[in-house]
């Protein structure tokens, strides 16, 4: 009998020492340095202050690693500040809240059931490429309200939109996405708007929408769609994969959810806190300021380090342990304040239904092999997920 691989579900806190001493970390990003805000209180304060810490800088600059070299299109509403941000958010919020509807959840459940059934039928399955990626792509077709057949194109792009084996910022690969979105917008513009709003996809909604009394431009529609495709890809794949990694070593917790399904919301929020599928997001200082009494120069970059803030020992008791009974859990895995993740409702719904279905159908999860995805962030080295996670699932 092959020995079990140990430590798969362990995600260490890379930021503990610096968070408890200076409160700031430092990394270089393509010769554009970043100061990393590590504590939850200071991070929330900075995230809320769009006057001093702006998102509407040069397109691509607030992303880490910076995407300035591979795009000029501004991601909307992510790279806008109030008050301009507010109008776009009001337009988009109803669409991205659709996962709360029972009809939507029933369709999502079919996708999840099929994904798990396929994995159970195989001797082993790579959870990243053969489970999480197809599930994320098919769920995205539901979010866009478009044909499920299109999901295969997105699956064929691989797990990363902008990253290839040879580069963390692959312009050629990014252009595949940009060209695809341009073509989809052109096709939508060339046909009549559907009479039935229930059949209308997000492209059509955006092309016929107004914000502050003005119709959206093609470039603005493209900015929304780039964010929709790129923003929830790696993060959802990481969340799904890391959740299954956790249950592979903590199968009793999965069995507990089967017998106590009412705890699933707490469980999902705790897993999101612990794993923090997105490490950080940047802002650009508009003026000279300070954080933890450290100088921040105007036009320099700061990082809101979600992964560090989610382990802040001054806020969370036993922050390096997963606790499904944690009563107070102000995690920031979906960001904070006006830039709270637009796709958070969709991602949460995927995880809730996935975890419940795993609890009711899977008896055991055995890891066959694993290749951890380690981010190098200046002085920090952080496990964010897996490049490959091959497991065998045993049905109940």
PDB file of C-alpha atoms in Angstrom, residues 90-291:
ATOM      1  CA  UNK A  90     -24.623  49.807  -9.783  1.00  0.00           C
ATOM      2  CA  UNK A  91     -24.997  48.522 -13.346  1.00  0.00           C
ATOM      3  CA  UNK A  92     -23.112  45.280 -12.731  1.00  0.00           C
ATOM      4  CA  UNK A  93     -24.217  44.304  -9.222  1.00  0.00           C
ATOM      5  CA  UNK A  94     -27.647  42.866 -10.214  1.00  0.00           C
ATOM      6  CA  UNK A  95     -26.087  40.677 -12.908  1.00  0.00           C
ATOM      7  CA  UNK A  96     -23.406  39.310 -10.605  1.00  0.00           C
ATOM      8  CA  UNK A  97     -25.958  38.612  -7.849  1.00  0.00           C
ATOM      9  CA  UNK A  98     -27.818  36.160 -10.115  1.00  0.00           C
ATOM     10  CA  UNK A  99     -26.164  33.131  -8.401  1.00  0.00           C
ATOM     11  CA  UNK A 100     -28.527  33.771  -5.465  1.00  0.00           C
ATOM     12  CA  UNK A 101     -31.497  32.673  -7.599  1.00  0.00           C
ATOM     13  CA  UNK A 102     -32.791  29.101  -7.298  1.00  0.00           C
ATOM     14  CA  UNK A 103     -32.869  28.575 -11.086  1.00  0.00           C
ATOM     15  CA  UNK A 104     -29.211  29.568 -11.357  1.00  0.00           C
ATOM     16  CA  UNK A 105     -28.239  27.281  -8.478  1.00  0.00           C
ATOM     17  CA  UNK A 106     -30.042  24.325 -10.068  1.00  0.00           C
ATOM     18  CA  UNK A 107     -28.046  24.764 -13.274  1.00  0.00           C
ATOM     19  CA  UNK A 108     -24.813  25.144 -11.304  1.00  0.00           C
ATOM     20  CA  UNK A 109     -25.647  21.947  -9.421  1.00  0.00           C
ATOM     21  CA  UNK A 110     -25.845  20.033 -12.699  1.00  0.00           C
ATOM     22  CA  UNK A 111     -22.326  21.215 -13.584  1.00  0.00           C
ATOM     23  CA  UNK A 112     -20.995  20.219 -10.161  1.00  0.00           C
ATOM     24  CA  UNK A 113     -22.712  16.824 -10.220  1.00  0.00           C
ATOM     25  CA  UNK A 114     -21.267  16.036 -13.643  1.00  0.00           C
ATOM     26  CA  UNK A 115     -17.779  17.144 -12.609  1.00  0.00           C
ATOM     27  CA  UNK A 116     -17.753  14.980  -9.486  1.00  0.00           C
ATOM     28  CA  UNK A 117     -19.277  11.985 -11.309  1.00  0.00           C
ATOM     29  CA  UNK A 118     -16.544  12.201 -13.955  1.00  0.00           C
ATOM     30  CA  UNK A 119     -13.856  12.264 -11.253  1.00  0.00           C
ATOM     31  CA  UNK A 120     -15.389   9.294  -9.426  1.00  0.00           C
ATOM     32  CA  UNK A 121     -15.400   7.272 -12.647  1.00  0.00           C
ATOM     33  CA  UNK A 122     -11.622   7.629 -13.053  1.00  0.00           C
ATOM     34  CA  UNK A 123      -8.874   5.855 -11.132  1.00  0.00           C
ATOM     35  CA  UNK A 124      -7.305   9.265 -10.499  1.00  0.00           C
ATOM     36  CA  UNK A 125      -7.841  12.831 -11.638  1.00  0.00           C
ATOM     37  CA  UNK A 126      -5.741  15.992 -11.677  1.00  0.00           C
ATOM     38  CA  UNK A 127      -7.937  18.323  -9.661  1.00  0.00           C
ATOM     39  CA  UNK A 128      -6.373  21.412 -11.257  1.00  0.00           C
ATOM     40  CA  UNK A 129      -6.610  20.600 -14.969  1.00  0.00           C
ATOM     41  CA  UNK A 130      -9.367  17.976 -15.043  1.00  0.00           C
ATOM     42  CA  UNK A 131     -11.682  19.156 -12.268  1.00  0.00           C
ATOM     43  CA  UNK A 132     -11.250  22.780 -11.130  1.00  0.00           C
ATOM     44  CA  UNK A 133     -10.533  24.260 -14.578  1.00  0.00           C
ATOM     45  CA  UNK A 134     -13.535  22.632 -16.326  1.00  0.00           C
ATOM     46  CA  UNK A 135     -15.798  23.438 -13.376  1.00  0.00           C
ATOM     47  CA  UNK A 136     -14.704  27.090 -13.349  1.00  0.00           C
ATOM     48  CA  UNK A 137     -15.085  27.426 -17.124  1.00  0.00           C
ATOM     49  CA  UNK A 138     -18.520  25.812 -17.263  1.00  0.00           C
ATOM     50  CA  UNK A 139     -19.705  27.878 -14.309  1.00  0.00           C
ATOM     51  CA  UNK A 140     -18.459  30.976 -16.140  1.00  0.00           C
ATOM     52  CA  UNK A 141     -20.728  30.152 -19.073  1.00  0.00           C
ATOM     53  CA  UNK A 142     -23.596  30.201 -16.590  1.00  0.00           C
ATOM     54  CA  UNK A 143     -22.454  33.540 -15.184  1.00  0.00           C
ATOM     55  CA  UNK A 144     -22.266  35.049 -18.683  1.00  0.00           C
ATOM     56  CA  UNK A 145     -25.570  33.352 -19.659  1.00  0.00           C
ATOM     57  CA  UNK A 146     -23.983  32.007 -22.813  1.00  0.00           C
ATOM     58  CA  UNK A 147     -23.708  28.602 -24.479  1.00  0.00           C
ATOM     59  CA  UNK A 148     -22.028  25.879 -22.446  1.00  0.00           C
ATOM     60  CA  UNK A 149     -20.244  24.826 -25.642  1.00  0.00           C
ATOM     61  CA  UNK A 150     -18.028  27.905 -25.356  1.00  0.00           C
ATOM     62  CA  UNK A 151     -16.514  26.592 -22.136  1.00  0.00           C
ATOM     63  CA  UNK A 152     -14.283  24.199 -24.057  1.00  0.00           C
ATOM     64  CA  UNK A 153     -12.498  27.130 -25.688  1.00  0.00           C
ATOM     65  CA  UNK A 154     -11.773  28.606 -22.277  1.00  0.00           C
ATOM     66  CA  UNK A 155     -10.630  25.227 -20.937  1.00  0.00           C
ATOM     67  CA  UNK A 156      -8.213  24.951 -23.855  1.00  0.00           C
ATOM     68  CA  UNK A 157      -6.556  28.207 -22.760  1.00  0.00           C
ATOM     69  CA  UNK A 158      -5.264  26.419 -19.648  1.00  0.00           C
ATOM     70  CA  UNK A 159      -5.371  27.430 -16.018  1.00  0.00           C
ATOM     71  CA  UNK A 160      -3.746  30.842 -16.464  1.00  0.00           C
ATOM     72  CA  UNK A 161      -4.926  33.615 -18.772  1.00  0.00           C
ATOM     73  CA  UNK A 162      -1.728  35.674 -18.761  1.00  0.00           C
ATOM     74  CA  UNK A 163       0.892  33.136 -17.663  1.00  0.00           C
ATOM     75  CA  UNK A 164       2.654  30.391 -19.596  1.00  0.00           C
ATOM     76  CA  UNK A 165       5.351  27.911 -18.641  1.00  0.00           C
ATOM     77  CA  UNK A 166       7.998  30.329 -19.921  1.00  0.00           C
ATOM     78  CA  UNK A 167       6.642  33.619 -18.568  1.00  0.00           C
ATOM     79  CA  UNK A 168       4.545  35.049 -15.728  1.00  0.00           C
ATOM     80  CA  UNK A 169       3.336  37.712 -18.189  1.00  0.00           C
ATOM     81  CA  UNK A 170       2.868  36.186 -21.628  1.00  0.00           C
ATOM     82  CA  UNK A 171       1.691  38.905 -24.022  1.00  0.00           C
ATOM     83  CA  UNK A 172       0.893  36.428 -26.800  1.00  0.00           C
ATOM     84  CA  UNK A 173      -1.342  34.429 -24.481  1.00  0.00           C
ATOM     85  CA  UNK A 174      -3.015  37.578 -23.187  1.00  0.00           C
ATOM     86  CA  UNK A 175      -3.748  38.635 -26.759  1.00  0.00           C
ATOM     87  CA  UNK A 176      -5.672  35.389 -27.290  1.00  0.00           C
ATOM     88  CA  UNK A 177      -8.114  36.563 -24.613  1.00  0.00           C
ATOM     89  CA  UNK A 178      -8.249  40.141 -25.898  1.00  0.00           C
ATOM     90  CA  UNK A 179      -8.862  39.049 -29.491  1.00  0.00           C
ATOM     91  CA  UNK A 180     -11.536  36.602 -28.354  1.00  0.00           C
ATOM     92  CA  UNK A 181     -13.394  39.302 -26.442  1.00  0.00           C
ATOM     93  CA  UNK A 182     -13.137  41.745 -29.368  1.00  0.00           C
ATOM     94  CA  UNK A 183     -14.643  39.118 -31.676  1.00  0.00           C
ATOM     95  CA  UNK A 184     -17.480  38.321 -29.243  1.00  0.00           C
ATOM     96  CA  UNK A 185     -18.324  42.011 -28.884  1.00  0.00           C
ATOM     97  CA  UNK A 186     -18.364  42.451 -32.677  1.00  0.00           C
ATOM     98  CA  UNK A 187     -20.649  39.433 -33.106  1.00  0.00           C
ATOM     99  CA  UNK A 188     -23.035  40.763 -30.474  1.00  0.00           C
ATOM    100  CA  UNK A 189     -23.114  44.215 -32.065  1.00  0.00           C
ATOM    101  CA  UNK A 190     -23.949  42.674 -35.458  1.00  0.00           C
ATOM    102  CA  UNK A 191     -27.146  40.932 -34.307  1.00  0.00           C
ATOM    103  CA  UNK A 192     -30.452  42.219 -32.884  1.00  0.00           C
ATOM    104  CA  UNK A 193     -30.889  42.418 -29.141  1.00  0.00           C
ATOM    105  CA  UNK A 194     -32.872  39.386 -27.852  1.00  0.00           C
ATOM    106  CA  UNK A 195     -36.560  40.032 -27.162  1.00  0.00           C
ATOM    107  CA  UNK A 196     -36.426  37.788 -24.095  1.00  0.00           C
ATOM    108  CA  UNK A 197     -34.132  39.214 -21.383  1.00  0.00           C
ATOM    109  CA  UNK A 198     -33.738  35.704 -19.931  1.00  0.00           C
ATOM    110  CA  UNK A 199     -31.750  34.693 -23.028  1.00  0.00           C
ATOM    111  CA  UNK A 200     -29.586  37.814 -23.076  1.00  0.00           C
ATOM    112  CA  UNK A 201     -25.894  37.373 -22.323  1.00  0.00           C
ATOM    113  CA  UNK A 202     -23.596  39.811 -20.526  1.00  0.00           C
ATOM    114  CA  UNK A 203     -22.140  41.200 -23.766  1.00  0.00           C
ATOM    115  CA  UNK A 204     -25.600  42.268 -24.944  1.00  0.00           C
ATOM    116  CA  UNK A 205     -26.558  43.730 -21.571  1.00  0.00           C
ATOM    117  CA  UNK A 206     -23.418  45.862 -21.488  1.00  0.00           C
ATOM    118  CA  UNK A 207     -23.664  47.039 -25.098  1.00  0.00           C
ATOM    119  CA  UNK A 208     -27.210  48.259 -24.445  1.00  0.00           C
ATOM    120  CA  UNK A 209     -26.540  49.771 -21.034  1.00  0.00           C
ATOM    121  CA  UNK A 210     -25.903  53.308 -19.854  1.00  0.00           C
ATOM    122  CA  UNK A 211     -23.827  54.600 -16.946  1.00  0.00           C
ATOM    123  CA  UNK A 212     -24.414  58.155 -15.793  1.00  0.00           C
ATOM    124  CA  UNK A 213     -26.562  58.753 -18.877  1.00  0.00           C
ATOM    125  CA  UNK A 214     -23.974  57.568 -21.397  1.00  0.00           C
ATOM    126  CA  UNK A 215     -23.886  54.315 -23.369  1.00  0.00           C
ATOM    127  CA  UNK A 216     -20.865  52.147 -22.716  1.00  0.00           C
ATOM    128  CA  UNK A 217     -18.145  52.277 -25.352  1.00  0.00           C
ATOM    129  CA  UNK A 218     -16.754  49.120 -26.896  1.00  0.00           C
ATOM    130  CA  UNK A 219     -13.548  49.695 -24.915  1.00  0.00           C
ATOM    131  CA  UNK A 220     -15.493  49.894 -21.646  1.00  0.00           C
ATOM    132  CA  UNK A 221     -17.389  46.683 -22.449  1.00  0.00           C
ATOM    133  CA  UNK A 222     -14.070  45.031 -23.216  1.00  0.00           C
ATOM    134  CA  UNK A 223     -12.724  46.224 -19.852  1.00  0.00           C
ATOM    135  CA  UNK A 224     -15.615  44.611 -17.989  1.00  0.00           C
ATOM    136  CA  UNK A 225     -15.214  41.365 -19.896  1.00  0.00           C
ATOM    137  CA  UNK A 226     -11.431  41.146 -19.373  1.00  0.00           C
ATOM    138  CA  UNK A 227     -12.021  41.484 -15.644  1.00  0.00           C
ATOM    139  CA  UNK A 228     -14.788  38.860 -15.757  1.00  0.00           C
ATOM    140  CA  UNK A 229     -12.601  36.331 -17.563  1.00  0.00           C
ATOM    141  CA  UNK A 230      -9.295  36.985 -15.791  1.00  0.00           C
ATOM    142  CA  UNK A 231     -10.361  38.059 -12.313  1.00  0.00           C
ATOM    143  CA  UNK A 232     -12.152  34.870 -11.322  1.00  0.00           C
ATOM    144  CA  UNK A 233     -10.045  32.268 -13.098  1.00  0.00           C
ATOM    145  CA  UNK A 234      -6.919  31.449 -11.068  1.00  0.00           C
ATOM    146  CA  UNK A 235      -8.658  32.405  -7.836  1.00  0.00           C
ATOM    147  CA  UNK A 236     -11.619  30.049  -8.284  1.00  0.00           C
ATOM    148  CA  UNK A 237      -9.335  27.255  -9.499  1.00  0.00           C
ATOM    149  CA  UNK A 238      -7.111  27.752  -6.428  1.00  0.00           C
ATOM    150  CA  UNK A 239     -10.116  27.801  -4.090  1.00  0.00           C
ATOM    151  CA  UNK A 240     -11.537  24.561  -5.491  1.00  0.00           C
ATOM    152  CA  UNK A 241      -8.196  22.763  -5.566  1.00  0.00           C
ATOM    153  CA  UNK A 242      -7.123  23.877  -2.092  1.00  0.00           C
ATOM    154  CA  UNK A 243     -10.501  22.898  -0.629  1.00  0.00           C
ATOM    155  CA  UNK A 244     -10.130  19.352  -1.948  1.00  0.00           C
ATOM    156  CA  UNK A 245      -6.536  19.273  -0.690  1.00  0.00           C
ATOM    157  CA  UNK A 246      -7.798  20.224   2.764  1.00  0.00           C
ATOM    158  CA  UNK A 247     -10.459  17.518   2.862  1.00  0.00           C
ATOM    159  CA  UNK A 248      -7.946  14.912   1.669  1.00  0.00           C
ATOM    160  CA  UNK A 249      -6.258  15.238   5.082  1.00  0.00           C
ATOM    161  CA  UNK A 250      -9.323  16.207   7.084  1.00  0.00           C
ATOM    162  CA  UNK A 251     -12.000  13.842   5.841  1.00  0.00           C
ATOM    163  CA  UNK A 252     -13.770  13.994   9.208  1.00  0.00           C
ATOM    164  CA  UNK A 253     -14.576  17.639   8.524  1.00  0.00           C
ATOM    165  CA  UNK A 254     -16.190  16.667   5.238  1.00  0.00           C
ATOM    166  CA  UNK A 255     -18.174  13.967   7.019  1.00  0.00           C
ATOM    167  CA  UNK A 256     -19.238  16.535   9.607  1.00  0.00           C
ATOM    168  CA  UNK A 257     -20.668  18.764   6.864  1.00  0.00           C
ATOM    169  CA  UNK A 258     -22.678  15.800   5.579  1.00  0.00           C
ATOM    170  CA  UNK A 259     -24.284  15.417   8.987  1.00  0.00           C
ATOM    171  CA  UNK A 260     -24.411  19.168   9.768  1.00  0.00           C
ATOM    172  CA  UNK A 261     -25.081  20.889   6.418  1.00  0.00           C
ATOM    173  CA  UNK A 262     -26.011  24.127   8.198  1.00  0.00           C
ATOM    174  CA  UNK A 263     -22.302  24.778   8.891  1.00  0.00           C
ATOM    175  CA  UNK A 264     -21.349  24.872   5.212  1.00  0.00           C
ATOM    176  CA  UNK A 265     -21.338  28.674   5.002  1.00  0.00           C
ATOM    177  CA  UNK A 266     -19.003  28.955   7.991  1.00  0.00           C
ATOM    178  CA  UNK A 267     -16.810  26.217   6.554  1.00  0.00           C
ATOM    179  CA  UNK A 268     -16.473  27.906   3.165  1.00  0.00           C
ATOM    180  CA  UNK A 269     -15.664  31.292   4.722  1.00  0.00           C
ATOM    181  CA  UNK A 270     -13.024  29.706   6.936  1.00  0.00           C
ATOM    182  CA  UNK A 271     -11.402  27.859   4.035  1.00  0.00           C
ATOM    183  CA  UNK A 272     -11.353  31.099   2.043  1.00  0.00           C
ATOM    184  CA  UNK A 273      -9.685  32.878   4.954  1.00  0.00           C
ATOM    185  CA  UNK A 274      -7.092  30.174   5.460  1.00  0.00           C
ATOM    186  CA  UNK A 275      -6.156  29.664   1.797  1.00  0.00           C
ATOM    187  CA  UNK A 276      -6.580  33.264   0.538  1.00  0.00           C
ATOM    188  CA  UNK A 277      -6.755  32.273  -3.165  1.00  0.00           C
ATOM    189  CA  UNK A 278      -5.471  35.732  -4.206  1.00  0.00           C
ATOM    190  CA  UNK A 279      -2.384  36.894  -2.310  1.00  0.00           C
ATOM    191  CA  UNK A 280      -2.602  40.626  -2.880  1.00  0.00           C
ATOM    192  CA  UNK A 281      -3.762  43.545  -4.980  1.00  0.00           C
ATOM    193  CA  UNK A 282      -2.112  46.911  -5.475  1.00  0.00           C
ATOM    194  CA  UNK A 283      -2.933  50.568  -5.209  1.00  0.00           C
ATOM    195  CA  UNK A 284      -0.960  53.675  -6.251  1.00  0.00           C
ATOM    196  CA  UNK A 285      -0.366  56.512  -3.784  1.00  0.00           C
ATOM    197  CA  UNK A 286      -1.630  59.891  -4.984  1.00  0.00           C
ATOM    198  CA  UNK A 287       0.444  61.853  -2.441  1.00  0.00           C
ATOM    199  CA  UNK A 288       3.175  61.403   0.132  1.00  0.00           C
ATOM    200  CA  UNK A 289       1.741  59.504   3.106  1.00  0.00           C
ATOM    201  CA  UNK A 290       2.649  56.969   5.781  1.00  0.00           C
ATOM    202  CA  UNK A 291       1.629  53.440   6.754  1.00  0.00           C
TER     203      UNK A 291
END
